[in-house]
Amino acid sequence: PRPILDMSYSRHFLDFQGSSIPSSMKKLVVTKLSQNFREAVTLRQDSPVPLPGHGDLLVRNRFVGINASDINYSAGRYDASVKPPFDIGFEGVGDVVALGLSASADYTVGQAVAYVKAGSFAEYTVVPAKQAVPLPSVKPEFLTLMVSGATAYISLKELGELSEGKKVLVTAAAGGTGQFAVQLAKKAKCHVIGTCSSDEKGGFLKSIGCDRTINYKTENVESVLRKDYPEGVDVVYESVGGKMFDLALNSLATKGRLIVIGFIAGYQNPTGLQPIKAELLPAKLLKKSASIRGFFLNHYLSEYKMALKHLLEMYERGDLVCEVDFGDTSLEGKFTGLESVFRAVDYMYMGKNIGKIVVELPHSVNSKL
């Protein structure tokens, strides 16, 4: 039988490689509410390393994921009652380095886990064992599934009503979640159209099965859709907002469905929104018996574990491409260390990424950080 490690009340404990867990760490903290990430967020150098409680794991983060909504969180748009300072970052992958007594029933020191929980932009994060997902190894590809993959999987399953031959339009198709919407729609035997901003992204989309790519920098999306799909598209997976939302709405077929999973074009504005032609909405929906559905992952947590299980199985079988972008082609190179999270957020909003943006947090094994 495996020895139980009770580290829930210890002030100093060892990780599985024999190096002392330090007493302090770096982490990112929202110190001022703003949609400008660099204004809102401060890198703290000497925050205390948190201690896991009875049912908790202490995870040493190795990879953390960047999400468009990081700036909505730093702007305080999700919970008006939360005042700075507060921790930021939604998801991480790393090693368990300590754990509480009841958590040790299911986990061991050294185990690879992923999680979705506020506060991942830190060297160490306490994660309730119930919220952790055990992994076969620490790989950045697993991180792509936690929020981005799950959003695509659950929204298309619950709201998309996909079936063979349906025409599916994915906006920002080469992004973190778009890549999964494309692949999952293809697996449902749909015809998939993806918008993107470069020929390089278009090449990536074709490689994962996209039937028609539209580079909106060089092609008029509206004209292409009107010409090539005169009867409209059946499902739109929409994450851009503003003019792209209007265009997608106009492109719906009779009984078409538009799924709103975000509106990134507006997040950098003080209101978080871009104007849309909303006054025409009732008439447009009625004319086509069309519908618009919003999707926010937090409202579908009952489906989450099942979705993640399926996605992990697909990836392990080689049936799913999980594209990771470490920013290797960015001006200052690969996103390494918490200080590079600021660059990574900028990179996302410049529309540079192909796949999910991930930041690596390197740790020296045998020394205090």
Coordinates of C-alpha atoms in Angstrom, one line a residue:
P1 CA 0.0 0.0 0.0
R2 CA 1.2 3.5 -0.9
P3 CA 2.2 5.7 2.1
I4 CA -0.2 8.6 2.7
L5 CA 1.5 12.0 2.7
D6 CA -0.2 14.4 5.0
M7 CA 1.2 17.8 4.1
S8 CA -1.8 19.9 4.9
Y9 CA -0.4 21.4 8.1
S10 CA 3.3 21.5 7.3
R11 CA 5.1 24.8 6.8
H12 CA 8.0 23.2 5.0
F13 CA 7.9 20.1 2.8
L14 CA 9.9 18.4 0.1
D15 CA 8.8 17.9 -3.5
F16 CA 9.3 14.6 -5.3
Q17 CA 12.7 15.5 -6.8
G18 CA 14.2 16.4 -3.5
S19 CA 14.5 20.1 -3.9
S20 CA 12.9 22.3 -1.3
I21 CA 9.6 23.9 -2.2
P22 CA 10.5 27.6 -1.7
S23 CA 8.6 29.8 0.8
S24 CA 8.0 32.5 -1.8
M25 CA 7.2 32.5 -5.5
K26 CA 6.3 34.7 -8.5
K27 CA 2.7 35.3 -9.5
L28 CA 0.6 37.7 -11.5
V29 CA -2.0 39.8 -9.6
V30 CA -4.7 42.2 -10.8
T31 CA -3.9 45.4 -8.9
K32 CA -6.2 47.7 -10.9
L33 CA -9.3 47.0 -12.9
S34 CA -8.7 47.6 -16.6
Q35 CA -9.1 45.9 -19.9
N36 CA -5.5 46.9 -20.6
F37 CA -3.8 43.9 -19.3
R38 CA -0.4 45.6 -18.8
E39 CA -2.1 48.3 -16.7
A40 CA -4.2 46.0 -14.7
V41 CA -1.7 43.2 -13.8
T42 CA 1.4 43.3 -11.6
L43 CA 4.1 40.6 -11.4
R44 CA 4.7 40.0 -7.7
Q45 CA 8.2 38.5 -7.0
D46 CA 7.8 37.3 -3.4
S47 CA 4.3 36.0 -2.8
P48 CA 4.1 33.2 -0.2
V49 CA 3.8 29.8 -1.7
P50 CA 0.2 28.6 -0.7
L51 CA -0.3 25.6 1.5
P52 CA -2.7 22.8 0.4
G53 CA -5.6 22.1 2.7
H54 CA -7.0 18.7 3.5
G55 CA -8.5 18.0 0.1
D56 CA -6.1 20.0 -2.0
L57 CA -3.1 19.6 -4.2
L58 CA -0.2 22.0 -4.5
V59 CA 0.6 22.1 -8.2
R60 CA 3.9 23.4 -9.6
N61 CA 2.8 24.9 -12.8
R62 CA 4.8 24.0 -15.9
F63 CA 2.5 25.4 -18.6
V64 CA -0.3 28.0 -18.4
G65 CA -2.9 28.9 -21.0
I66 CA -3.7 32.3 -22.4
N67 CA -7.4 33.1 -23.0
A68 CA -9.0 36.0 -24.7
S69 CA -11.1 36.5 -21.6
D70 CA -8.0 37.1 -19.4
I71 CA -8.6 40.8 -20.1
N72 CA -12.3 40.5 -19.3
Y73 CA -11.2 39.1 -15.9
S74 CA -8.6 41.8 -15.3
A75 CA -11.3 44.4 -16.1
G76 CA -13.6 42.9 -13.5
R77 CA -16.4 42.0 -16.0
Y78 CA -17.3 38.6 -14.5
D79 CA -17.9 39.5 -10.9
A80 CA -18.4 43.1 -10.0
S81 CA -18.1 42.3 -6.3
V82 CA -14.5 41.2 -6.5
K83 CA -12.0 44.0 -5.8
P84 CA -8.3 44.1 -6.5
P85 CA -5.9 42.6 -5.6
F86 CA -6.9 39.2 -7.0
D87 CA -5.1 36.3 -8.8
I88 CA -5.5 35.7 -12.5
G89 CA -5.0 33.0 -15.1
F90 CA -7.6 30.3 -15.8
E91 CA -5.8 27.0 -16.5
G92 CA -2.6 25.2 -15.9
V93 CA -0.7 21.9 -16.3
G94 CA 2.0 20.8 -13.9
D95 CA 3.2 18.3 -11.2
V96 CA 1.7 17.7 -7.8
V97 CA 4.4 18.6 -5.3
A98 CA 2.4 18.4 -2.1
L99 CA -1.1 17.4 -1.0
G100 CA -3.5 17.2 1.9
L101 CA -4.4 14.0 3.7
S102 CA -7.8 13.3 1.9
A103 CA -6.4 14.3 -1.5
S104 CA -3.7 11.6 -1.1
A105 CA -6.4 9.0 -1.5
D106 CA -6.4 9.7 -5.3
Y107 CA -3.2 11.6 -6.0
T108 CA 0.5 11.2 -5.3
V109 CA 3.4 13.6 -5.3
G110 CA 5.0 13.7 -8.8
Q111 CA 1.7 13.1 -10.6
A112 CA 0.9 15.2 -13.7
V113 CA -2.4 17.1 -13.5
A114 CA -4.3 19.8 -15.4
Y115 CA -6.9 22.1 -13.9
V116 CA -9.2 25.0 -14.6
K117 CA -9.2 27.5 -11.7
A118 CA -8.5 31.2 -11.2
G119 CA -4.9 31.9 -10.2
S120 CA -2.9 29.8 -12.7
F121 CA -0.5 32.6 -13.6
A122 CA 1.7 31.7 -10.6
E123 CA 4.6 29.3 -10.1
Y124 CA 2.5 27.3 -7.6
T125 CA -1.3 27.0 -7.4
V126 CA -3.4 25.2 -4.8
V127 CA -6.1 23.1 -6.6
P128 CA -8.9 21.2 -4.9
A129 CA -8.3 17.5 -5.8
K130 CA -11.9 17.3 -7.0
Q131 CA -11.2 19.9 -9.7
A132 CA -7.9 18.4 -10.9
V133 CA -7.6 16.1 -14.0
P134 CA -5.0 13.4 -13.8
L135 CA -2.8 13.2 -16.9
P136 CA -0.4 10.6 -18.3
S137 CA 2.4 13.2 -18.5
V138 CA 3.0 17.0 -18.4
K139 CA 2.4 18.1 -22.0
P140 CA 1.3 21.5 -23.2
E141 CA -1.1 19.8 -25.6
F142 CA -3.3 18.7 -22.7
L143 CA -3.7 22.4 -21.8
T144 CA -5.4 23.2 -25.1
L145 CA -8.3 20.9 -24.2
M146 CA -9.1 22.3 -20.7
V147 CA -11.0 25.5 -21.8
S148 CA -10.7 25.8 -25.6
G149 CA -11.4 22.2 -26.5
A150 CA -14.1 21.8 -23.9
T151 CA -15.8 25.0 -25.1
A152 CA -15.9 23.7 -28.7
Y153 CA -17.0 20.2 -27.8
I154 CA -19.8 21.0 -25.4
S155 CA -21.2 24.0 -27.3
L156 CA -21.4 22.1 -30.6
K157 CA -22.8 19.0 -28.9
E158 CA -25.4 20.8 -26.9
L159 CA -26.4 23.7 -29.2
G160 CA -25.0 22.9 -32.7
E161 CA -27.3 20.0 -33.7
L162 CA -24.6 18.9 -36.1
S163 CA -25.3 16.2 -38.7
E164 CA -23.8 15.0 -41.9
G165 CA -23.8 17.5 -44.8
K166 CA -24.5 20.6 -42.6
K167 CA -22.5 23.7 -43.5
V168 CA -20.6 25.1 -40.5
L169 CA -18.9 28.5 -40.4
V170 CA -16.1 28.9 -37.8
T171 CA -14.8 32.4 -37.2
A172 CA -11.2 32.9 -35.9
A173 CA -10.9 29.3 -37.0
A174 CA -7.1 29.0 -36.5
G175 CA -7.3 30.2 -32.9
G176 CA -7.2 28.2 -29.6
T177 CA -10.9 27.1 -29.7
G178 CA -11.5 27.5 -33.4
Q179 CA -9.1 24.7 -34.2
F180 CA -11.3 22.3 -32.2
A181 CA -14.6 23.6 -33.7
V182 CA -13.2 22.9 -37.2
Q183 CA -12.1 19.3 -36.3
L184 CA -15.2 18.4 -34.3
A185 CA -17.5 19.6 -37.1
K186 CA -15.5 17.6 -39.6
K187 CA -15.9 14.5 -37.4
A188 CA -19.6 15.1 -37.6
K189 CA -19.3 14.9 -41.4
C190 CA -20.1 18.6 -41.9
H191 CA -18.8 20.9 -44.6
V192 CA -16.6 23.4 -42.7
I193 CA -15.7 27.0 -43.6
G194 CA -13.1 28.8 -41.6
T195 CA -12.2 32.5 -41.5
C196 CA -8.6 33.5 -40.7
S197 CA -6.2 36.4 -41.2
S198 CA -3.2 34.9 -43.1
D199 CA -2.3 32.3 -45.7
E200 CA -0.2 30.5 -43.1
K201 CA -3.3 30.1 -40.9
G202 CA -5.3 29.0 -44.0
G203 CA -2.7 26.3 -44.6
F204 CA -3.0 25.1 -41.0
L205 CA -6.8 25.0 -41.3
K206 CA -6.6 22.9 -44.5
S207 CA -4.3 20.5 -42.7
I208 CA -6.9 19.9 -40.0
G209 CA -9.7 19.3 -42.5
C210 CA -11.3 22.7 -43.2
D211 CA -13.1 22.5 -46.6
R212 CA -13.0 26.2 -47.4
T213 CA -10.7 28.9 -45.8
I214 CA -11.4 32.6 -46.1
N215 CA -8.5 35.0 -45.5
Y216 CA -10.5 38.1 -44.5
K217 CA -7.4 40.3 -45.1
T218 CA -7.4 39.4 -48.8
E219 CA -11.0 38.2 -49.5
N220 CA -14.4 39.7 -48.8
V221 CA -16.0 37.2 -46.5
E222 CA -19.5 38.4 -47.2
S223 CA -19.0 38.1 -51.0
V224 CA -17.4 34.6 -50.7
L225 CA -20.3 33.3 -48.6
R226 CA -23.0 34.8 -50.8
K227 CA -21.3 33.4 -54.0
D228 CA -20.3 30.0 -52.7
Y229 CA -23.1 29.3 -50.2
P230 CA -26.2 31.1 -51.6
E231 CA -28.5 29.2 -49.4
G232 CA -26.6 30.1 -46.3
V233 CA -24.8 28.2 -43.6
D234 CA -26.5 26.0 -41.0
V235 CA -24.3 26.7 -38.0
V236 CA -21.9 29.5 -37.1
Y237 CA -19.4 29.1 -34.3
E238 CA -18.7 32.8 -33.6
S239 CA -16.1 34.3 -31.3
V240 CA -15.2 37.6 -33.0
G241 CA -18.2 39.9 -32.6
G242 CA -18.8 43.3 -34.1
K243 CA -18.9 43.3 -37.9
M244 CA -18.1 39.6 -38.1
F245 CA -21.2 38.9 -36.0
D246 CA -23.4 40.9 -38.3
L247 CA -21.9 39.2 -41.3
A248 CA -22.4 35.7 -39.8
L249 CA -26.0 36.5 -38.9
N250 CA -26.7 37.6 -42.5
S251 CA -25.2 34.4 -43.7
L252 CA -27.5 32.0 -41.8
A253 CA -29.6 29.5 -43.7
T254 CA -33.3 28.9 -42.9
K255 CA -33.4 27.4 -39.4
G256 CA -29.7 28.3 -39.0
R257 CA -28.1 28.5 -35.6
L258 CA -25.5 31.0 -34.5
I259 CA -23.5 30.1 -31.4
V260 CA -21.8 33.0 -29.6
I261 CA -18.8 31.8 -27.6
G262 CA -17.2 35.2 -27.4
F263 CA -16.7 38.6 -29.1
I264 CA -13.0 39.2 -28.9
A265 CA -13.1 42.2 -31.2
G266 CA -14.7 44.2 -28.4
Y267 CA -12.8 43.1 -25.3
Q268 CA -10.1 45.8 -25.5
N269 CA -12.8 48.5 -25.5
P270 CA -13.8 50.1 -22.2
T271 CA -17.3 48.6 -22.5
G272 CA -16.0 45.2 -23.7
L273 CA -18.3 45.4 -26.7
Q274 CA -18.3 46.3 -30.4
P275 CA -21.5 47.7 -32.0
I276 CA -23.7 45.4 -33.9
K277 CA -26.8 46.1 -36.0
A278 CA -29.1 44.8 -33.2
E279 CA -32.2 46.7 -34.3
L280 CA -32.6 44.4 -37.3
L281 CA -32.2 41.2 -35.2
P282 CA -35.9 40.3 -34.6
A283 CA -36.7 40.7 -38.3
K284 CA -33.7 38.7 -39.5
L285 CA -34.3 35.8 -37.0
L286 CA -38.0 35.7 -37.9
K287 CA -37.4 35.8 -41.6
K288 CA -35.2 32.7 -41.4
S289 CA -36.6 30.9 -38.3
A290 CA -33.0 31.3 -37.2
S291 CA -31.7 31.3 -33.6
I292 CA -28.8 32.8 -31.6
R293 CA -27.5 30.9 -28.6
G294 CA -24.9 32.1 -26.2
F295 CA -22.4 29.6 -24.6
F296 CA -20.4 30.1 -21.4
L297 CA -18.5 27.1 -20.2
N298 CA -19.2 27.7 -16.5
H299 CA -22.9 27.0 -17.2
Y300 CA -22.2 23.5 -18.6
L301 CA -19.9 22.1 -15.9
S302 CA -22.2 19.1 -15.5
E303 CA -21.0 18.1 -19.0
Y304 CA -17.3 19.0 -18.5
K305 CA -15.8 15.8 -17.2
M306 CA -17.4 13.7 -19.9
A307 CA -16.3 16.1 -22.6
L308 CA -12.7 16.2 -21.4
K309 CA -12.6 12.4 -21.2
H310 CA -13.6 12.2 -24.8
L311 CA -11.2 14.9 -25.9
L312 CA -8.3 13.3 -24.1
E313 CA -9.1 9.9 -25.6
M314 CA -9.3 11.4 -29.1
Y315 CA -5.9 13.1 -28.6
E316 CA -4.3 10.0 -27.3
R317 CA -5.6 8.0 -30.3
G318 CA -4.2 10.6 -32.7
D319 CA -7.6 11.7 -33.8
L320 CA -7.3 15.3 -32.7
V321 CA -4.7 17.9 -33.5
C322 CA -3.9 20.1 -30.4
E323 CA -1.9 22.9 -31.9
V324 CA 0.2 24.9 -29.4
D325 CA 1.7 28.3 -30.1
F326 CA 4.6 29.2 -27.8
G327 CA 5.2 32.5 -29.6
D328 CA 8.5 31.2 -31.2
T329 CA 8.0 33.5 -34.1
S330 CA 7.3 36.6 -32.0
L331 CA 9.8 39.4 -31.8
E332 CA 11.2 38.5 -28.4
G333 CA 10.9 34.7 -29.0
K334 CA 9.3 31.9 -27.0
F335 CA 6.9 32.7 -24.2
T336 CA 8.9 31.6 -21.2
G337 CA 8.3 32.6 -17.6
L338 CA 5.5 34.6 -16.0
E339 CA 6.9 37.9 -17.2
S340 CA 6.1 36.7 -20.8
V341 CA 2.4 36.4 -20.1
F342 CA 2.1 40.1 -20.9
R343 CA 3.7 39.6 -24.3
A344 CA 1.5 36.5 -24.9
V345 CA -1.7 38.5 -24.3
D346 CA -0.5 41.2 -26.7
Y347 CA 0.3 38.5 -29.3
M348 CA -3.2 37.1 -29.1
Y349 CA -4.8 40.5 -29.6
M350 CA -2.5 41.1 -32.6
G351 CA -4.1 38.0 -34.1
K352 CA -0.7 36.3 -34.5
N353 CA -1.4 32.9 -33.0
I354 CA -2.1 29.6 -34.7
G355 CA -3.7 27.3 -32.1
K356 CA -3.6 27.8 -28.4
I357 CA -1.2 30.3 -26.8
V358 CA 0.8 28.6 -24.0
V359 CA 3.4 30.0 -21.7
E360 CA 6.1 27.7 -20.3
L361 CA 7.2 28.1 -16.7
P362 CA 10.6 26.6 -16.4
H363 CA 11.8 25.3 -13.0
S364 CA 15.3 24.4 -12.0
V365 CA 15.1 21.0 -10.3
N366 CA 17.6 21.1 -7.6
S367 CA 17.7 24.6 -6.3
K368 CA 15.4 27.0 -4.6
L369 CA 13.6 29.3 -7.0

